[in-house]
Coordinates of C-alpha atoms and ligand atoms in Angstrom, one line a residue:
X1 CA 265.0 -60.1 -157.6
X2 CA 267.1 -59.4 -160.7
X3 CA 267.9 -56.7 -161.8
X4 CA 269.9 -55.8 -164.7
X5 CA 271.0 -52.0 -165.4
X6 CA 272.9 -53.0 -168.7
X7 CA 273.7 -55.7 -171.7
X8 CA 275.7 -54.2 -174.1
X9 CA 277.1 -56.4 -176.6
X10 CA 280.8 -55.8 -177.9
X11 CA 279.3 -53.6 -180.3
X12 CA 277.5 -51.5 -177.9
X13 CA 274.2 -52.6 -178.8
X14 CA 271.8 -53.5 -176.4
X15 CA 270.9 -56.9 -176.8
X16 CA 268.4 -57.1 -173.5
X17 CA 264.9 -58.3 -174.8
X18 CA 262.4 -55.8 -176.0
X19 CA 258.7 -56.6 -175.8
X20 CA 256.8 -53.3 -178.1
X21 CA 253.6 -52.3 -175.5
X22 CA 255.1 -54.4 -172.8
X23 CA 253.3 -56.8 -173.7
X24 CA 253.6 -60.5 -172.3
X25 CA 256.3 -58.7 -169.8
X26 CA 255.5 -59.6 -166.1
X27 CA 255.7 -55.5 -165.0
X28 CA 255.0 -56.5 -161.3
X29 CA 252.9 -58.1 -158.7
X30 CA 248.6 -58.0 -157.1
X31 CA 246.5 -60.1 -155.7
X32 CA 243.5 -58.1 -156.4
X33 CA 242.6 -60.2 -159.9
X34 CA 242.9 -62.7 -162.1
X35 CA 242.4 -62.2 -166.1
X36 CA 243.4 -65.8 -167.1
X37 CA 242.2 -65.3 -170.8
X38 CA 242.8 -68.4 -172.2
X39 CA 240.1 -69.6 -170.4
X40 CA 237.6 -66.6 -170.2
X41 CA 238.2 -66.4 -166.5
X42 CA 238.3 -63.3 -164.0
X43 CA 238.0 -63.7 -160.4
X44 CA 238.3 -60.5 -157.9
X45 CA 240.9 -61.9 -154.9
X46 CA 239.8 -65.5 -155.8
X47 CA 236.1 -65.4 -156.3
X48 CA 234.5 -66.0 -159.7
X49 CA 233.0 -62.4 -161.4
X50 CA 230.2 -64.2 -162.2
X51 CA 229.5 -64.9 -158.7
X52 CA 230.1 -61.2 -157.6
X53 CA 227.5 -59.9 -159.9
X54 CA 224.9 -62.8 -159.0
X55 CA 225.3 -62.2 -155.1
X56 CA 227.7 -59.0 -154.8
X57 CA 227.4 -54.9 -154.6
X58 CA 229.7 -52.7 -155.7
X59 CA 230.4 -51.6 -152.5
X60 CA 230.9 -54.8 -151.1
X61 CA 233.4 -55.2 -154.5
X62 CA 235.1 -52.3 -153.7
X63 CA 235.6 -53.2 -150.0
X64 CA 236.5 -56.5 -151.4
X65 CA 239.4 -54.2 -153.2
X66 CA 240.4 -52.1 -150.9
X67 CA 240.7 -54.1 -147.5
X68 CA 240.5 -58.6 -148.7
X69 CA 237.6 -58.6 -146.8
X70 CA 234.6 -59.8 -148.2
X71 CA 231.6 -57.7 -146.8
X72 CA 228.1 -58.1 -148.3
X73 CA 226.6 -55.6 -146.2
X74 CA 229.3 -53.0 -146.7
X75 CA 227.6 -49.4 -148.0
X76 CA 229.0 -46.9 -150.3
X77 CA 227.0 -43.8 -151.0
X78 CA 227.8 -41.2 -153.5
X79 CA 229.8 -38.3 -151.7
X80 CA 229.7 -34.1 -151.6
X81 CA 231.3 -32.1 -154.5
X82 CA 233.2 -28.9 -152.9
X83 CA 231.6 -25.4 -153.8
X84 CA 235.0 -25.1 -155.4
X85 CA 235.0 -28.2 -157.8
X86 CA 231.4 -26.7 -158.9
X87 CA 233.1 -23.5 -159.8
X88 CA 235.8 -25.5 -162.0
X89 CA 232.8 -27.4 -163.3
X90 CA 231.3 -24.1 -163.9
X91 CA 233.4 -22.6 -165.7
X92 CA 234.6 -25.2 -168.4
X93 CA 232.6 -25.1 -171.9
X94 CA 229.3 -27.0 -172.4
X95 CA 230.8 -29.0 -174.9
X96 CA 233.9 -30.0 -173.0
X97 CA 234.0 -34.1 -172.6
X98 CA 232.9 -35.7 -169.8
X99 CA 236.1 -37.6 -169.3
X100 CA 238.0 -33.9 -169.7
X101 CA 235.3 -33.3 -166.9
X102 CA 235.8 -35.6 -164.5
X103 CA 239.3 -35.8 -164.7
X104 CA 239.5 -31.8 -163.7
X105 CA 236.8 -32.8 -161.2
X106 CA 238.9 -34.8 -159.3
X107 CA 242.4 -32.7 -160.4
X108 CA 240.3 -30.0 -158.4
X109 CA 238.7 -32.0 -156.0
X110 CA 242.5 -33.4 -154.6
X111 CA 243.4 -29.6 -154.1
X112 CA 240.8 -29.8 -151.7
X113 CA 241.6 -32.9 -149.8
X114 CA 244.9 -33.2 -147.2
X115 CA 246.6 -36.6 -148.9
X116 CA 248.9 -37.8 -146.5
X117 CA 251.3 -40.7 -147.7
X118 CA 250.7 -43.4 -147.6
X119 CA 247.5 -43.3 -149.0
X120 CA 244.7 -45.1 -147.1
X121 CA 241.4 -47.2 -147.7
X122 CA 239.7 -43.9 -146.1
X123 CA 241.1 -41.9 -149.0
X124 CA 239.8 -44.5 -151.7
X125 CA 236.6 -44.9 -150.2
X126 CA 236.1 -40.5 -150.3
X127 CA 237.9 -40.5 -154.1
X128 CA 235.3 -43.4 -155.2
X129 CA 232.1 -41.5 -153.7
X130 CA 232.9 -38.4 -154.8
X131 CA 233.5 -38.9 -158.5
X132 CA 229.5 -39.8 -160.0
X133 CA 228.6 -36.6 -157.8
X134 CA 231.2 -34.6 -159.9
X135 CA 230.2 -36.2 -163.2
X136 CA 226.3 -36.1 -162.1
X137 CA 227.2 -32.2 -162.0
X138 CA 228.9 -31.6 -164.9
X139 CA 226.1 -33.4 -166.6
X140 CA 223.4 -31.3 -165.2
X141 CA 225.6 -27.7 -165.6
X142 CA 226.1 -28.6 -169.4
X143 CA 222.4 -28.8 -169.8
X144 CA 221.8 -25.4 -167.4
X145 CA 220.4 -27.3 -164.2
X146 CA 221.6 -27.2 -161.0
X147 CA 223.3 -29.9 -159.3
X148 CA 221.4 -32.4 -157.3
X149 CA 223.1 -32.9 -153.5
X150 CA 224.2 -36.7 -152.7
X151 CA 221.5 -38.6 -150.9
X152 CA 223.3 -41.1 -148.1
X153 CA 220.6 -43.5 -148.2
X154 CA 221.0 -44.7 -151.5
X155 CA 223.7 -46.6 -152.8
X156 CA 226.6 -45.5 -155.5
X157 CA 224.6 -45.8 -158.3
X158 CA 221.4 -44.9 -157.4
X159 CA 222.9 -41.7 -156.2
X160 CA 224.3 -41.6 -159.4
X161 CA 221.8 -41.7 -161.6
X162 CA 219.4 -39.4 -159.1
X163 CA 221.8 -36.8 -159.0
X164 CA 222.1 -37.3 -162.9
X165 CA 218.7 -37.2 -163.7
X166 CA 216.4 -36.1 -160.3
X167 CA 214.6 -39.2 -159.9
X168 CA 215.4 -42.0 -158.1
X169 CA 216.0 -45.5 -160.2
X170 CA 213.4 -48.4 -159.7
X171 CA 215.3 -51.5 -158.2
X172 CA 216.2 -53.4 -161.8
X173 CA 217.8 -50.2 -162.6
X174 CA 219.8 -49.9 -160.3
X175 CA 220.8 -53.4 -160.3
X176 CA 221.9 -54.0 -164.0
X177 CA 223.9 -50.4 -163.1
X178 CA 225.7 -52.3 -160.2
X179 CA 226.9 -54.9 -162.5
X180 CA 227.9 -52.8 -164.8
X181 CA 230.0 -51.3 -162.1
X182 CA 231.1 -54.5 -160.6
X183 CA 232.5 -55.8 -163.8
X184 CA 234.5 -52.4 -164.9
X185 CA 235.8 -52.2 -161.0
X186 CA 239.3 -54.3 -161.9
X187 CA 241.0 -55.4 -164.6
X188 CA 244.8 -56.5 -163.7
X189 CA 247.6 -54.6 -165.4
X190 CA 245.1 -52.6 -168.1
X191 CA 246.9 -49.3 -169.2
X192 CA 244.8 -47.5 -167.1
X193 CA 245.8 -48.7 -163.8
X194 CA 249.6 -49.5 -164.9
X195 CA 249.1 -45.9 -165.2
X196 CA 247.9 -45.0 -161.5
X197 CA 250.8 -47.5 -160.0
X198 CA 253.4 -45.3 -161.9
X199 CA 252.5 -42.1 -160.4
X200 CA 251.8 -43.9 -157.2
X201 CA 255.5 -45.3 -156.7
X202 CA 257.1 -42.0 -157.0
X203 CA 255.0 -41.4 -154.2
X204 CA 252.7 -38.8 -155.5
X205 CA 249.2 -38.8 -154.2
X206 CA 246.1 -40.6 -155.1
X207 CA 244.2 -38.2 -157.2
X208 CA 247.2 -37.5 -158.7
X209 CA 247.2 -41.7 -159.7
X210 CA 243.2 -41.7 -160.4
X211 CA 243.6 -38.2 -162.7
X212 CA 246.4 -40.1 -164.7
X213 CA 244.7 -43.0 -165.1
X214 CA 241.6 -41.3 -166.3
X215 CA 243.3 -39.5 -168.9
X216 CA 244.8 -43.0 -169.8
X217 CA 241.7 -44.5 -170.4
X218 CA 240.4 -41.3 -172.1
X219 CA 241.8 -42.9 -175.1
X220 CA 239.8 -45.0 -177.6
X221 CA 241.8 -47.9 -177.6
X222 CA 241.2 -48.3 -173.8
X223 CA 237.9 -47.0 -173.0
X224 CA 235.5 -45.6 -176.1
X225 CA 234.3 -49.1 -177.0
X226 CA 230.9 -49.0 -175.5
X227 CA 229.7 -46.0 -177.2
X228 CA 230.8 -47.3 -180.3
X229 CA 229.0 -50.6 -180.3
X230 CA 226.2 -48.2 -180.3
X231 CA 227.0 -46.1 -183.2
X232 CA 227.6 -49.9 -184.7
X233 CA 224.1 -51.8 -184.1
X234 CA 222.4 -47.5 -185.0
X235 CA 224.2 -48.3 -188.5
X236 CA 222.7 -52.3 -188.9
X237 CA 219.1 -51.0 -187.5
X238 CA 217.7 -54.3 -187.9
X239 CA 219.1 -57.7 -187.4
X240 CA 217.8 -58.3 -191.2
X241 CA 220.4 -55.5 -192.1
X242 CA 222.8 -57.1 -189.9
X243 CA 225.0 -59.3 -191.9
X244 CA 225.5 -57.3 -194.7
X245 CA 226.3 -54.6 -193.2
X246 CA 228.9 -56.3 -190.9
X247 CA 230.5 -58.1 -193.8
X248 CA 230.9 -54.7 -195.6
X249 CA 233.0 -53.4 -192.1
X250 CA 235.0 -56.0 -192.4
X251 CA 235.8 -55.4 -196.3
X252 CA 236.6 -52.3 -195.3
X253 CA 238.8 -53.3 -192.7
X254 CA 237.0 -51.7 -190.1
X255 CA 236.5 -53.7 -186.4
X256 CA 233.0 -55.0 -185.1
X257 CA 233.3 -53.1 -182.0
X258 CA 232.5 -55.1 -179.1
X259 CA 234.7 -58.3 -179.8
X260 CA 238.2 -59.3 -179.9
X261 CA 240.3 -58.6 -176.8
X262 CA 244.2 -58.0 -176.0
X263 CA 244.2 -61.0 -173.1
X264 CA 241.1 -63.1 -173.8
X265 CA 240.9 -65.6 -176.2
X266 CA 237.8 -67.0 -174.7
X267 CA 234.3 -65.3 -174.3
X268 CA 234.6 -62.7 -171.7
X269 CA 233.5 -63.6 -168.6
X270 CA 232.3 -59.8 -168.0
X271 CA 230.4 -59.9 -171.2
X272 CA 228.4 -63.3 -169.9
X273 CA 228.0 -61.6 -166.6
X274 CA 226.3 -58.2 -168.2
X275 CA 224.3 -60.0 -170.8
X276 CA 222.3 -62.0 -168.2
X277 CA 221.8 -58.9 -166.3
X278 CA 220.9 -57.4 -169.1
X279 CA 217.9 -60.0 -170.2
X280 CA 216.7 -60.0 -166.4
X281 CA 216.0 -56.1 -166.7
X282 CA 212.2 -55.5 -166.0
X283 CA 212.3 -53.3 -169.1
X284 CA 214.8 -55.0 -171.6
X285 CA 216.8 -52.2 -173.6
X286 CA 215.7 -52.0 -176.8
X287 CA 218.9 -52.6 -178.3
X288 CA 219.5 -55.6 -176.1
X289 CA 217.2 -57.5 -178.8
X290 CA 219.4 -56.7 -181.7
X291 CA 222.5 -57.3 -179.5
X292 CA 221.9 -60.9 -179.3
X293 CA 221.1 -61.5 -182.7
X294 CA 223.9 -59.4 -184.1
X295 CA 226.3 -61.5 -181.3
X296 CA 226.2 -64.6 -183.2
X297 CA 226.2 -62.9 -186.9
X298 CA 229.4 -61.2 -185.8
X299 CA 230.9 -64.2 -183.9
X300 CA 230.2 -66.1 -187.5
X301 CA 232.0 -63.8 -189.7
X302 CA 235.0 -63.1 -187.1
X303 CA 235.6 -66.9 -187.7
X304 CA 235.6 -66.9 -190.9
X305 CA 237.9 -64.4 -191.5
X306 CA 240.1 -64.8 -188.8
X307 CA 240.3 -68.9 -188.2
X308 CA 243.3 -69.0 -186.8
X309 CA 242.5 -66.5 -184.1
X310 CA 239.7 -66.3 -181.4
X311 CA 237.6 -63.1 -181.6
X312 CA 235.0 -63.4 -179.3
X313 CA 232.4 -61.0 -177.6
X314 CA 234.1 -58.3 -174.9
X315 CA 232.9 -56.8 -172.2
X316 CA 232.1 -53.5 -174.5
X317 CA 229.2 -55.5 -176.6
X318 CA 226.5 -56.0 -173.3
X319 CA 228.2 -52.7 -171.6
X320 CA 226.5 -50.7 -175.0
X321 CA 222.8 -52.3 -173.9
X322 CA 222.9 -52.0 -170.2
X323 CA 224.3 -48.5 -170.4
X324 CA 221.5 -47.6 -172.9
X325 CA 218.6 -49.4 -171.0
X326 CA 219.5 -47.1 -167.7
X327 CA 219.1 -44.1 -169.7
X328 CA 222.8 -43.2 -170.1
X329 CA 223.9 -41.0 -173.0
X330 CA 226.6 -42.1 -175.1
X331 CA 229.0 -39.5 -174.4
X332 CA 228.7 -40.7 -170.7
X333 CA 229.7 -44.2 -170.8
X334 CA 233.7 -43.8 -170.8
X335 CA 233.8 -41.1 -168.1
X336 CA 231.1 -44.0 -166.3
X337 CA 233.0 -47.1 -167.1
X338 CA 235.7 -44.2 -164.9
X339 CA 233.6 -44.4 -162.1
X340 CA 233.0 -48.4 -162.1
X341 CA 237.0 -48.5 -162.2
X342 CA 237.9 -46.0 -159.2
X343 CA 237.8 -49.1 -157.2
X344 CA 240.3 -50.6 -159.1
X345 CA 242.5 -47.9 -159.4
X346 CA 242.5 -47.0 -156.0
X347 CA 243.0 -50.8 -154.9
X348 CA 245.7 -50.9 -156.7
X349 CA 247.2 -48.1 -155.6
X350 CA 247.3 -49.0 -151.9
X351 CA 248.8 -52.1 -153.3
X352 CA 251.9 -50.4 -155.2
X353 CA 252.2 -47.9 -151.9
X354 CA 252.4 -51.0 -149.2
X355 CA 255.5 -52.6 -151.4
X356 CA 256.5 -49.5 -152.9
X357 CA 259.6 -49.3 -155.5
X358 CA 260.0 -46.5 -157.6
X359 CA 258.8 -48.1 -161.3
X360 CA 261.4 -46.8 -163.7
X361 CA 262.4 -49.3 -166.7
X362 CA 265.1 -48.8 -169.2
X363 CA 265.0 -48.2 -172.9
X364 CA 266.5 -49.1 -176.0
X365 CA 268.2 -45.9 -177.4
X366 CA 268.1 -46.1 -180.9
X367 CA 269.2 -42.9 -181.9
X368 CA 272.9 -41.4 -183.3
X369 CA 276.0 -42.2 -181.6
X370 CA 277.7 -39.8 -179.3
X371 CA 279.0 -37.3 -181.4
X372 CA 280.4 -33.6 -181.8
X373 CA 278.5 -30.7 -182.6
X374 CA 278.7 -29.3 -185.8
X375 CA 281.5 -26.3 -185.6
Ligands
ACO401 N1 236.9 -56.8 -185.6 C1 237.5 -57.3 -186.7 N2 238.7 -57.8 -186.7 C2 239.4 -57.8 -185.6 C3 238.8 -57.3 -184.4 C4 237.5 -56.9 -184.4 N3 236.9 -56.4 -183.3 N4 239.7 -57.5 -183.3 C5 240.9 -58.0 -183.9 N5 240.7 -58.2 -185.2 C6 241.6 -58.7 -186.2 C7 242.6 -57.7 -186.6 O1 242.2 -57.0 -187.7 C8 243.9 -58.5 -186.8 O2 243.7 -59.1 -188.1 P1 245.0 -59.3 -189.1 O3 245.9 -60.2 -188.3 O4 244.4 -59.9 -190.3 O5 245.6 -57.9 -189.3 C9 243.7 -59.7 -185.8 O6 242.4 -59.8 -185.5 C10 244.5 -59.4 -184.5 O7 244.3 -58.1 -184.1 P2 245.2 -57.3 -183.0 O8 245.0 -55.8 -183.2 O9 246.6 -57.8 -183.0 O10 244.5 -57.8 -181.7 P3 244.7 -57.2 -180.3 O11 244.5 -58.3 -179.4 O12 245.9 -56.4 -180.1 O13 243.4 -56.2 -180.2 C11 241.5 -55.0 -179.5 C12 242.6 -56.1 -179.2 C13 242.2 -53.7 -179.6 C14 240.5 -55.0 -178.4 C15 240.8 -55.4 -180.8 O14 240.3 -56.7 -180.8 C16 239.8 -54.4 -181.3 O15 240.1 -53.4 -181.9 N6 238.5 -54.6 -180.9 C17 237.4 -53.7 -181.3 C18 237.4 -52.6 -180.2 C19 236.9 -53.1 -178.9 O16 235.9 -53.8 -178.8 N7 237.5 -52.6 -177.8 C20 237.2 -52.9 -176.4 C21 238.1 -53.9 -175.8 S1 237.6 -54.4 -174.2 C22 238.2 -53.2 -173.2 O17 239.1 -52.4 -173.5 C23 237.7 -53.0 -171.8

């Protein structure tokens, strides 16, 4: 390991390279995945996303996470929210943001829990089931219903959506969900989870990492997409409407939500993945339809514009129909894409705690010289 605490030139200045956003700086180790974006390739501990969707369940994903082994039978169910996260829930606003939600949700929800360092698969597992029941809650309280108890014979996301809506999801529904969730559960060094290893390697616990990292992806650069591409084909209305109306955004300098990616150059293999999900749902989203058509109006004009640079479809663009066609509000989709990730998150930080080292970098002061105070 090097390590280098300072390069001062003669003049004092420090002349150690400086990458703005970190980015393209290696800022540590995981085998959990693989974004190779050149290529439009992301495997979860060495198998293919594409595969995981076709054969996998999010439990088995998130076992896959948490332990390396590969477990197609593994069960996750959705977990119990304390009497005393329902007060909290209780007594925020109606109009508070899910994401504000579920990140006091599980703020509250830690209070409850004894988190012993290090933290453990057990802890992950509880952390993971726990949060749709919280955000199921908060999106029944805001609309004056009860909460729904967890039933442990259905799976994450059916529970979900039951406890969100009181009926139980027919099987396609609860399918296209799934892959949703398996292809938000990991994502390498995102801000998000470079967020949850932080907190994690000071030792803190692991709601403290899973609360940071969902106000991380809070943001709209990180996680508001979805909704958005919504908003976006709502504005186009019909594919006939389409192309002028995207080559207006992009007069006004506005970006076709959906596309263009920080690490993939190539389509995104999560975006593949969700589209053919989203075509074998029994009843096809309406706006899945206009998705495709818009897909390749977009793709046309991003090329034109930008030759010299690949914008291709992200995960975002399918996430918008799939989210839509299980009955999901807008509002809801970050604080879900949340949920899909707390296998990630977690996974990742059981990986930080088992080769812990406190992550502190240095930075480039560029402020006054030392100097007296004024008399
Ligand atoms: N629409 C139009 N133009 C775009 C888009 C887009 N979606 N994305 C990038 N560009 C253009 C930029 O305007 C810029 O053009 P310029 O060089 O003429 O100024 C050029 O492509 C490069 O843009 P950057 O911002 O440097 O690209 P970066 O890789 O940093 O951005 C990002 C990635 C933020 C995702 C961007 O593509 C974007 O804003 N996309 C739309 C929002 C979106 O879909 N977000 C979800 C991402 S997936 C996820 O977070 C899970």
């Amino acid at each position: 390991m090097t390590t280098s605490t300072s390069a001062a030139s003669p003049s004092g200045a420090d002349e150690r390279p400086y990458s703005p956003g970190l980015e393209g700086v290696l800022a540590g180790e995981t085998a959990l995945s693989k974004v190779d974006g050149a290529n439009g390739r992301l495997v979860y501990r060495g198998y293919r996303i594409g595969d995981l969707v076709e054969r996998g369940t999010y439990a088995a994903v998130a076992n896959l996470l948490w332990t390396g082994d590969w477990d197609p039978a593994a069960r996750l169910a959705t977990g119990p929210v304390p009497d005393v996260v329902l007060t909290t829930l209780r007594a925020l606003p109606t109009t508070a943001k899910p994401m504000d939600a579920l990140r006091t949700a599980v703020s509250a929800w830690g209070a409850t829990q004894t988190l012993d360092w290090p933290p453990t698969a057990e802890q992950a597992r509880a952390l993971t089931a726990f949060s749709p029941s919280a955000l199921a809650a908060f999106a029944r309280i805001r609309e004056g219903k009860d909460p729904i108890e967890p039933d442990p014979s259905l799976s994450l996301v059916e529970g979900f959506l039951y406890q969100l809506k009181g009926e139980k999801p027919d099987a396609a529904t609860a399918r296209a969900l799934d892959a949703y969730f398996i292809v938000g559960a990991e994502h390498g060094f995102n801000a998000s989870t470079f967020t949850a290893r932080v907190i994690t390697s000071t030792k803190s616990d692991i709601v403290s990492a899973v609360a940071g990292a969902i106000g991380t992806m809070k943001g709209p650069l990180h996680g508001g997409a979805p909704s958005e591409v919504v908003d976006q084909l709502a504005k186009m209305g019909t594919v006939e409407h389409a192309e002028e109306w995207l080559r207006g955004a992009l007069d006004r300098g506005e970006r076709l939500m959906g596309f263009g990616h920080r690490v993939y150059r190539a389509y995104d293999p999560r975006a593949a993945a969700l589209r053919k999900v989203a075509e074998g749902m029994e009843h096809k989203p309406e706006w899945l339809e206009l998705a495709i058509q818009v897909e390749d109006v977009a793709l046309r004009l991003l090329a034109e514009r930008h030759p010299d640079r690949p914008l291709k479809t992200n995960v975002e663009f399918y996430a918008a129909p799939v989210l839509m066609g299980v009955g999901l509000s807008p509002d809801l989709f970050p604080a879900t894409f949340s949920l899909a990730r707390d296998a990630g998150w977690t996974a990742h930080v059981l990986e930080q705690a088992a080769s812990n080292r406190l992550i502190r970098p240095d930075v480039k002061y560029v402020g006054e010289e030392e100097r007296d105070l004024p008399a």
